[in-house]
mmCIF file with all atom_site columns, C-alpha atoms in Angstrom:
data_model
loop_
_atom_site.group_PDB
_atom_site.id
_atom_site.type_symbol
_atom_site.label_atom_id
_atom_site.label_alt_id
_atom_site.label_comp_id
_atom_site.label_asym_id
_atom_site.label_entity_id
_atom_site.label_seq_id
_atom_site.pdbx_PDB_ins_code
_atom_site.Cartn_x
_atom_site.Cartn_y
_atom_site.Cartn_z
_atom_site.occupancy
_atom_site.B_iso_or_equiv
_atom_site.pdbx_formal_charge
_atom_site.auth_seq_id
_atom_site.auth_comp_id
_atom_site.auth_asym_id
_atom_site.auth_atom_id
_atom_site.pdbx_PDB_model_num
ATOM 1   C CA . UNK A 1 1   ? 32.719  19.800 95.770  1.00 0.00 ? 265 UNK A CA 1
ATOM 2   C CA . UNK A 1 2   ? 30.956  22.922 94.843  1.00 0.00 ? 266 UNK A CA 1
ATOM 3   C CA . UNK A 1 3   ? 27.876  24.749 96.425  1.00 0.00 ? 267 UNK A CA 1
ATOM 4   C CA . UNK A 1 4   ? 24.936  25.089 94.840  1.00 0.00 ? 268 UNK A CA 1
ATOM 5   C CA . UNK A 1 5   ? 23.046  27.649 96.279  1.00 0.00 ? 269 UNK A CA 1
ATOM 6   C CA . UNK A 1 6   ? 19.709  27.449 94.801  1.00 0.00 ? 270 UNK A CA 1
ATOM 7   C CA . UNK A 1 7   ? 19.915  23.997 96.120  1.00 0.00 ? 271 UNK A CA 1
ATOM 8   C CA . UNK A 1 8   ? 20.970  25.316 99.566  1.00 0.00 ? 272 UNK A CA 1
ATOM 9   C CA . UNK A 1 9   ? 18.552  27.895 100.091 1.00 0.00 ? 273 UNK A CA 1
ATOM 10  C CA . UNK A 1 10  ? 15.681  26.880 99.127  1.00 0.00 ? 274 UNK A CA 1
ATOM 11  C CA . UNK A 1 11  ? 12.621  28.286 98.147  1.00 0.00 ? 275 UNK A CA 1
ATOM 12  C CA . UNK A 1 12  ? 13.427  30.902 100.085 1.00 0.00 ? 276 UNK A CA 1
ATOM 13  C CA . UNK A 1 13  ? 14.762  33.466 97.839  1.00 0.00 ? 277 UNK A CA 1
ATOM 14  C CA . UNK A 1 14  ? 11.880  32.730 95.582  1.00 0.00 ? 278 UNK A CA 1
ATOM 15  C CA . UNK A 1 15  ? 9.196   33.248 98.416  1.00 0.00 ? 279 UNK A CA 1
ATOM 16  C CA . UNK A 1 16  ? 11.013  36.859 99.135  1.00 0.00 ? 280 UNK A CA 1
ATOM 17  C CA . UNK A 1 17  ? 10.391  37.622 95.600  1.00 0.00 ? 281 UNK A CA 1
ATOM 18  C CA . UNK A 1 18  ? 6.595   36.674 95.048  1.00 0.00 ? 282 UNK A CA 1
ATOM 19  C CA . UNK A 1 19  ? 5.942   38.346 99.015  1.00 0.00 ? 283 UNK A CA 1
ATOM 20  C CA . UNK A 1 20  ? 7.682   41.465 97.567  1.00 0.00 ? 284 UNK A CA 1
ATOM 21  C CA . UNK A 1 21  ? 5.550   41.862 94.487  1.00 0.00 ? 285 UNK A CA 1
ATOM 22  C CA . UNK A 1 22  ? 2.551   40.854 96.482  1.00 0.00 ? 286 UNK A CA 1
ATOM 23  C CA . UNK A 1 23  ? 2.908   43.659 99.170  1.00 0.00 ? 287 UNK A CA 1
ATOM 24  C CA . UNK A 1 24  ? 3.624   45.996 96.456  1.00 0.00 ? 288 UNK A CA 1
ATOM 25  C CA . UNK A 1 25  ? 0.131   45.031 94.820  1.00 0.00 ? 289 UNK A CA 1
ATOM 26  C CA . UNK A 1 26  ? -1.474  45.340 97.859  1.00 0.00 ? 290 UNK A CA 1
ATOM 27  C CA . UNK A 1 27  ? -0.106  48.846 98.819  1.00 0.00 ? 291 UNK A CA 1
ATOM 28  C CA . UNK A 1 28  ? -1.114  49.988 95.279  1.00 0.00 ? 292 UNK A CA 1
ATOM 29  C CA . UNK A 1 29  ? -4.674  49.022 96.293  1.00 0.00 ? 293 UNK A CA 1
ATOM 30  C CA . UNK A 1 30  ? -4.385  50.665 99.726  1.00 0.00 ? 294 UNK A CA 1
ATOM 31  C CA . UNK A 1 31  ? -3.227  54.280 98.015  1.00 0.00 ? 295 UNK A CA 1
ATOM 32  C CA . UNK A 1 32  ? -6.370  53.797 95.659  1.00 0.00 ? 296 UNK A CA 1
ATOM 33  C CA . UNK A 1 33  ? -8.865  53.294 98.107  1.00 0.00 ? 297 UNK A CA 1
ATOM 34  C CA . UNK A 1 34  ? -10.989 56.604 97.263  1.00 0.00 ? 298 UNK A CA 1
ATOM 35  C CA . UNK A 1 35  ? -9.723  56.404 93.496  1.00 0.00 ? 299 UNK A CA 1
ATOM 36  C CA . UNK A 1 36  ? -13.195 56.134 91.399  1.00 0.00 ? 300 UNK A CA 1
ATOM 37  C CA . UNK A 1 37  ? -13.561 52.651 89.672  1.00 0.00 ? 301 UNK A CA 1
ATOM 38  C CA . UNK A 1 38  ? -10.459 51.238 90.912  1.00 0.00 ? 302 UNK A CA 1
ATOM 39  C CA . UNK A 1 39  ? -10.379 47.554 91.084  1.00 0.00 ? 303 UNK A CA 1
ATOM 40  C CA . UNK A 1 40  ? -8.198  45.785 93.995  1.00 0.00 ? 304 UNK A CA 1
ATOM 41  C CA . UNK A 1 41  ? -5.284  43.442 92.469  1.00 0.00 ? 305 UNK A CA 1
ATOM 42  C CA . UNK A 1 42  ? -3.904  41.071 93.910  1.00 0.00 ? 306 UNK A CA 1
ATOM 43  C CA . UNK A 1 43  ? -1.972  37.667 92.891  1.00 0.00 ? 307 UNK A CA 1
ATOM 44  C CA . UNK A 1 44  ? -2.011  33.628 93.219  1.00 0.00 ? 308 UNK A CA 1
ATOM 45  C CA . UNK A 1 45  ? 0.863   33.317 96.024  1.00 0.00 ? 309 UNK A CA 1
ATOM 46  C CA . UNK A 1 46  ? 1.058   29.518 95.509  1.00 0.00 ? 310 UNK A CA 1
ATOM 47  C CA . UNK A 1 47  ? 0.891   29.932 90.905  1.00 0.00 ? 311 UNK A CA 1
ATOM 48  C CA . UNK A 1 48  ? 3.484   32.337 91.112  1.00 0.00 ? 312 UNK A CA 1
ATOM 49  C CA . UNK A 1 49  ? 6.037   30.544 93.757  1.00 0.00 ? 313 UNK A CA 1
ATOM 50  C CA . UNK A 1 50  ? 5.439   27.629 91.523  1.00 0.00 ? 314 UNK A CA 1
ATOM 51  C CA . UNK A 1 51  ? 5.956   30.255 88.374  1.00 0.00 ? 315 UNK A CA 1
ATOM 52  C CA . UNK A 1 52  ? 9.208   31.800 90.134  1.00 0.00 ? 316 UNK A CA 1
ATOM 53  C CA . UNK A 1 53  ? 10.754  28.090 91.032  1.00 0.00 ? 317 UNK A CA 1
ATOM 54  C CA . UNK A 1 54  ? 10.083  27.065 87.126  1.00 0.00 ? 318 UNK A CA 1
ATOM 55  C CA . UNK A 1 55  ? 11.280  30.056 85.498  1.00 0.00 ? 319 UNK A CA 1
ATOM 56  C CA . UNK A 1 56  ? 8.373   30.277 83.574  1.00 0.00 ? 320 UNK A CA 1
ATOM 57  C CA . UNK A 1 57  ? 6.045   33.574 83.395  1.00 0.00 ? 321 UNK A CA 1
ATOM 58  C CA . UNK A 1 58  ? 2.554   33.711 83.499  1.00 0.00 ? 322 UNK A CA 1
ATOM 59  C CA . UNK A 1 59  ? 0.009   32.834 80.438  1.00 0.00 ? 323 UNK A CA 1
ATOM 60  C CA . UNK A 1 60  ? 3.659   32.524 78.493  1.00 0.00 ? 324 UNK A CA 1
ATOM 61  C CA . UNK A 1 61  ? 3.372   31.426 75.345  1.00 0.00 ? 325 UNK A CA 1
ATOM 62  C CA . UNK A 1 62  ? 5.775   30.096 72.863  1.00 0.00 ? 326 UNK A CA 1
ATOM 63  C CA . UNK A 1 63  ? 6.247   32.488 69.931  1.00 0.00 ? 327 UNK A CA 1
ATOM 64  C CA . UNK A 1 64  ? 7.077   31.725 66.389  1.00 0.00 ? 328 UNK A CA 1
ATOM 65  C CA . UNK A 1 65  ? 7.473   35.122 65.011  1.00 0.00 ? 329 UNK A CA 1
ATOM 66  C CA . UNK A 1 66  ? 8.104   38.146 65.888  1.00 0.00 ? 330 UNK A CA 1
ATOM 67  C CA . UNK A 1 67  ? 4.638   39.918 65.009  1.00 0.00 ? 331 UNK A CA 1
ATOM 68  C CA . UNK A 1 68  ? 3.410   37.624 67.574  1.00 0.00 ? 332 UNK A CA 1
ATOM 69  C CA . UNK A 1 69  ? 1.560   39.675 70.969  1.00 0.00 ? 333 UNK A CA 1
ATOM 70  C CA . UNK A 1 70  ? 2.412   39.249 74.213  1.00 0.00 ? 334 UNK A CA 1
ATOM 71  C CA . UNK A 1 71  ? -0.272  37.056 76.166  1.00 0.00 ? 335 UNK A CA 1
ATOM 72  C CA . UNK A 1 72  ? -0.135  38.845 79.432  1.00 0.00 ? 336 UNK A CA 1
ATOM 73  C CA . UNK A 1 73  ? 0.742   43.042 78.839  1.00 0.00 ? 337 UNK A CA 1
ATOM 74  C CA . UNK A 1 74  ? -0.823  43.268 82.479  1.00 0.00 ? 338 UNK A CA 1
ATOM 75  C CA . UNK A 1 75  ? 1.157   41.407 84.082  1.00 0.00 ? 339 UNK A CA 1
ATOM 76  C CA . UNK A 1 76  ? 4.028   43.977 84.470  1.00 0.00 ? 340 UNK A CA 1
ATOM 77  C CA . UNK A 1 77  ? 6.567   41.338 85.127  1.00 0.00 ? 341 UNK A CA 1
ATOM 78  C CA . UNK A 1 78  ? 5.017   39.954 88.375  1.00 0.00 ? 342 UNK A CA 1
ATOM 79  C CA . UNK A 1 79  ? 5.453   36.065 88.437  1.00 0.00 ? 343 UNK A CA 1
ATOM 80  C CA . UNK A 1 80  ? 1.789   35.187 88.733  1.00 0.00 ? 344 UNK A CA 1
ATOM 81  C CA . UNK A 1 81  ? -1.266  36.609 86.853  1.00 0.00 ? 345 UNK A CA 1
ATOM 82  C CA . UNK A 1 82  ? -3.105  39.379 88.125  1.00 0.00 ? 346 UNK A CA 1
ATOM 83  C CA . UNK A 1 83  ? -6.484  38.988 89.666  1.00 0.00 ? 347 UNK A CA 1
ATOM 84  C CA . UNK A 1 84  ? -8.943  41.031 90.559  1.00 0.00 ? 348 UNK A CA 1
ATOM 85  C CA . UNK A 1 85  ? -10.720 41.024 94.031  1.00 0.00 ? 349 UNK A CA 1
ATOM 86  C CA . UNK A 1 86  ? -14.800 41.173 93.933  1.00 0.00 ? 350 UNK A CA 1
ATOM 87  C CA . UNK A 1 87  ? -16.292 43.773 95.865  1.00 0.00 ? 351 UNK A CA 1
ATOM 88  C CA . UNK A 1 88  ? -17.424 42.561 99.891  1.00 0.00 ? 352 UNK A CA 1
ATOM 89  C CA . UNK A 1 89  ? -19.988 45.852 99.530  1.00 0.00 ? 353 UNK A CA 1
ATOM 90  C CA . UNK A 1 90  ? -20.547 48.077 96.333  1.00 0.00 ? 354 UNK A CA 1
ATOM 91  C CA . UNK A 1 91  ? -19.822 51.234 96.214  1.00 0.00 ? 355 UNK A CA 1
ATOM 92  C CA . UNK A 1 92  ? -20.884 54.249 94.534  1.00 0.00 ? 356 UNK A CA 1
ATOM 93  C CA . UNK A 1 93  ? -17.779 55.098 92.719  1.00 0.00 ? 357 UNK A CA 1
ATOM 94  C CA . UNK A 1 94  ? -17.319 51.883 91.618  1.00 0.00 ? 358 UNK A CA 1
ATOM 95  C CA . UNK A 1 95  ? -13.842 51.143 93.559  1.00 0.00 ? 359 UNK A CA 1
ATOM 96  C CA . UNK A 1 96  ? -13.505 47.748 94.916  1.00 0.00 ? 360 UNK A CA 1
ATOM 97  C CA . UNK A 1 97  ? -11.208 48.082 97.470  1.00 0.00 ? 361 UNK A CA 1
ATOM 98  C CA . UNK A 1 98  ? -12.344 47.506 101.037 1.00 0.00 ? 362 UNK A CA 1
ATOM 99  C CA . UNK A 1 99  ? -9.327  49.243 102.988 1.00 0.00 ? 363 UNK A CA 1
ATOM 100 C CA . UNK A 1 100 ? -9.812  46.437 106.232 1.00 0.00 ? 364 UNK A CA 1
ATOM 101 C CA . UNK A 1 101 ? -9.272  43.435 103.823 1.00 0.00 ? 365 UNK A CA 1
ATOM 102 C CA . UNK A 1 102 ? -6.387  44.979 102.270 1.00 0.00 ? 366 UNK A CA 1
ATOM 103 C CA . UNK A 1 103 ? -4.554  46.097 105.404 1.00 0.00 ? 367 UNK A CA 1
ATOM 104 C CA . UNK A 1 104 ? -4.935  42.532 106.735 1.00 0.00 ? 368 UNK A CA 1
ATOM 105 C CA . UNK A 1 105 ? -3.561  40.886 103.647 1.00 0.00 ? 369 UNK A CA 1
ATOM 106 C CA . UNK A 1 106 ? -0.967  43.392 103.774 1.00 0.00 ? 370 UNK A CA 1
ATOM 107 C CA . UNK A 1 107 ? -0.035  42.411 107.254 1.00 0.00 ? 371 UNK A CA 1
ATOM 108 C CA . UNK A 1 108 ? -0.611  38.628 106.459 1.00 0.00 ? 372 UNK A CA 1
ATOM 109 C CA . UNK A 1 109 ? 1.968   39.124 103.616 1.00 0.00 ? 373 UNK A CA 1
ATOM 110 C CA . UNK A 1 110 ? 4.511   41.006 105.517 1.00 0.00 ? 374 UNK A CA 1
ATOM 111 C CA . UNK A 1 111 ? 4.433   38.452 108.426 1.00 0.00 ? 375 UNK A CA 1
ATOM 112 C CA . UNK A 1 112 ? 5.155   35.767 105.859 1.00 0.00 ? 376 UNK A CA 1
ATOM 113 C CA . UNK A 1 113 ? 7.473   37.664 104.442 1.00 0.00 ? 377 UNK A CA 1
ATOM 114 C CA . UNK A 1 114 ? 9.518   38.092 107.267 1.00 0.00 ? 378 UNK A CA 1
ATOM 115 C CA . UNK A 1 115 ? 8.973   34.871 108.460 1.00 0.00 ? 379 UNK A CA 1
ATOM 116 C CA . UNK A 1 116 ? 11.076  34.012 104.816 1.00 0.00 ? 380 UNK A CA 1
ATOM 117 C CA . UNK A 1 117 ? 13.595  36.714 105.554 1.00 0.00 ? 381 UNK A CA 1
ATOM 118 C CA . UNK A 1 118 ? 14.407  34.805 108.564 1.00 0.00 ? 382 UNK A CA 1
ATOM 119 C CA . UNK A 1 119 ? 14.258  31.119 106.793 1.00 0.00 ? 383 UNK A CA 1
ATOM 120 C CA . UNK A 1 120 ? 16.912  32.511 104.618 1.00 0.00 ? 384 UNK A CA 1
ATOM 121 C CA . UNK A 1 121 ? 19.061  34.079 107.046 1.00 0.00 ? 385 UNK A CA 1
ATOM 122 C CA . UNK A 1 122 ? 18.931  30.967 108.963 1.00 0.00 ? 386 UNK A CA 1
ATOM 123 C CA . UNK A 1 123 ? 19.981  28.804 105.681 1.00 0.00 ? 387 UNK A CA 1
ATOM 124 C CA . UNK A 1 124 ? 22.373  31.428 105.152 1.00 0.00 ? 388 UNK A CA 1
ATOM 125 C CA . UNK A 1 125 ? 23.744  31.169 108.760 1.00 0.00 ? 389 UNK A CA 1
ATOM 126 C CA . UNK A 1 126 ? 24.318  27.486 108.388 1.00 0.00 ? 390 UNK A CA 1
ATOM 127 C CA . UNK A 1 127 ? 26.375  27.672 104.974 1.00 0.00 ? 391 UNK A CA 1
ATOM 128 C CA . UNK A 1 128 ? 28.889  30.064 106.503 1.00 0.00 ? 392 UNK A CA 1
ATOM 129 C CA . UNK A 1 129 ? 29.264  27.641 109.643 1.00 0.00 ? 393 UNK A CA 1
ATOM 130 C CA . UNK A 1 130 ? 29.457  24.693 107.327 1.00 0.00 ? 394 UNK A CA 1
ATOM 131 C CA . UNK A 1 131 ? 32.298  27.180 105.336 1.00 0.00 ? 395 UNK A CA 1
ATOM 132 C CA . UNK A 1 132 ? 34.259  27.604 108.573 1.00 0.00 ? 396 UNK A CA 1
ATOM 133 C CA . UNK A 1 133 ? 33.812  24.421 109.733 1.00 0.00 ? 397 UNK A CA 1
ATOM 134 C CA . UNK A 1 134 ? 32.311  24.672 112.431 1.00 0.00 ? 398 UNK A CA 1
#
């Protein structure tokens, strides 16, 4: 009987992949804190693990022809549409990042991200005991 390891592991894999484009968002925001007019990004966690687990990007449309656009350019490949946080204060340049907010999301993320990691390694653990039989 073979394995199926998308069966075996879960979400898992998935999560890793929407956590790692999250934190990647989020550290973009953090280098742009004094950047005039820059608006923080983040994404959906829960549309794009739902995205990732479907196979299906975000805003994707079915073409017909080639001459067709693309629905989401910004997306960049992330699985879930990009959002744009709104301002806690204004500020005179116009840059919506609030440095406190981000670093906690960050931290929020990377907790959940290794809390995944180890998920995974734990799934991973029990295949190669179920392999030995053990």
């Amino acid at each position: 009987m073979p394995i199926n390891f998308d069966s075996a592991i879960g979400i898992h894999a998935d999560a890793l992949r929407v956590r790692s484009q999250r934190a990647e968002l989020l550290a973009t925001n953090m280098a742009n804190a004094d950047t005039p007019n820059y608006k923080a990004q983040d994404i959906d966690f829960r549309e794009a693990l739902n995205n990732a687990m479907t196979g299906s990007a975000p805003g994707q449309l079915n073409t017909t022809n080639q001459k067709h656009y693309s629905t989401n350019p910004e997306s960049n490949g992330l699985m879930g549409p990009i959002q744009y946080r709104v301002a806690t204060q204004d500020s005179l340049d116009g840059n919506s990042v609030d440095e406190e907010v981000e670093q906690a999301q960050f931290m929020q993320n990377a907790v959940q991200y290794q809390a995944s990691l180890q998920f995974l390694g734990g799934k991973f653990n029990s295949l190669t005991r179920a392999l030995k039989g053990e």
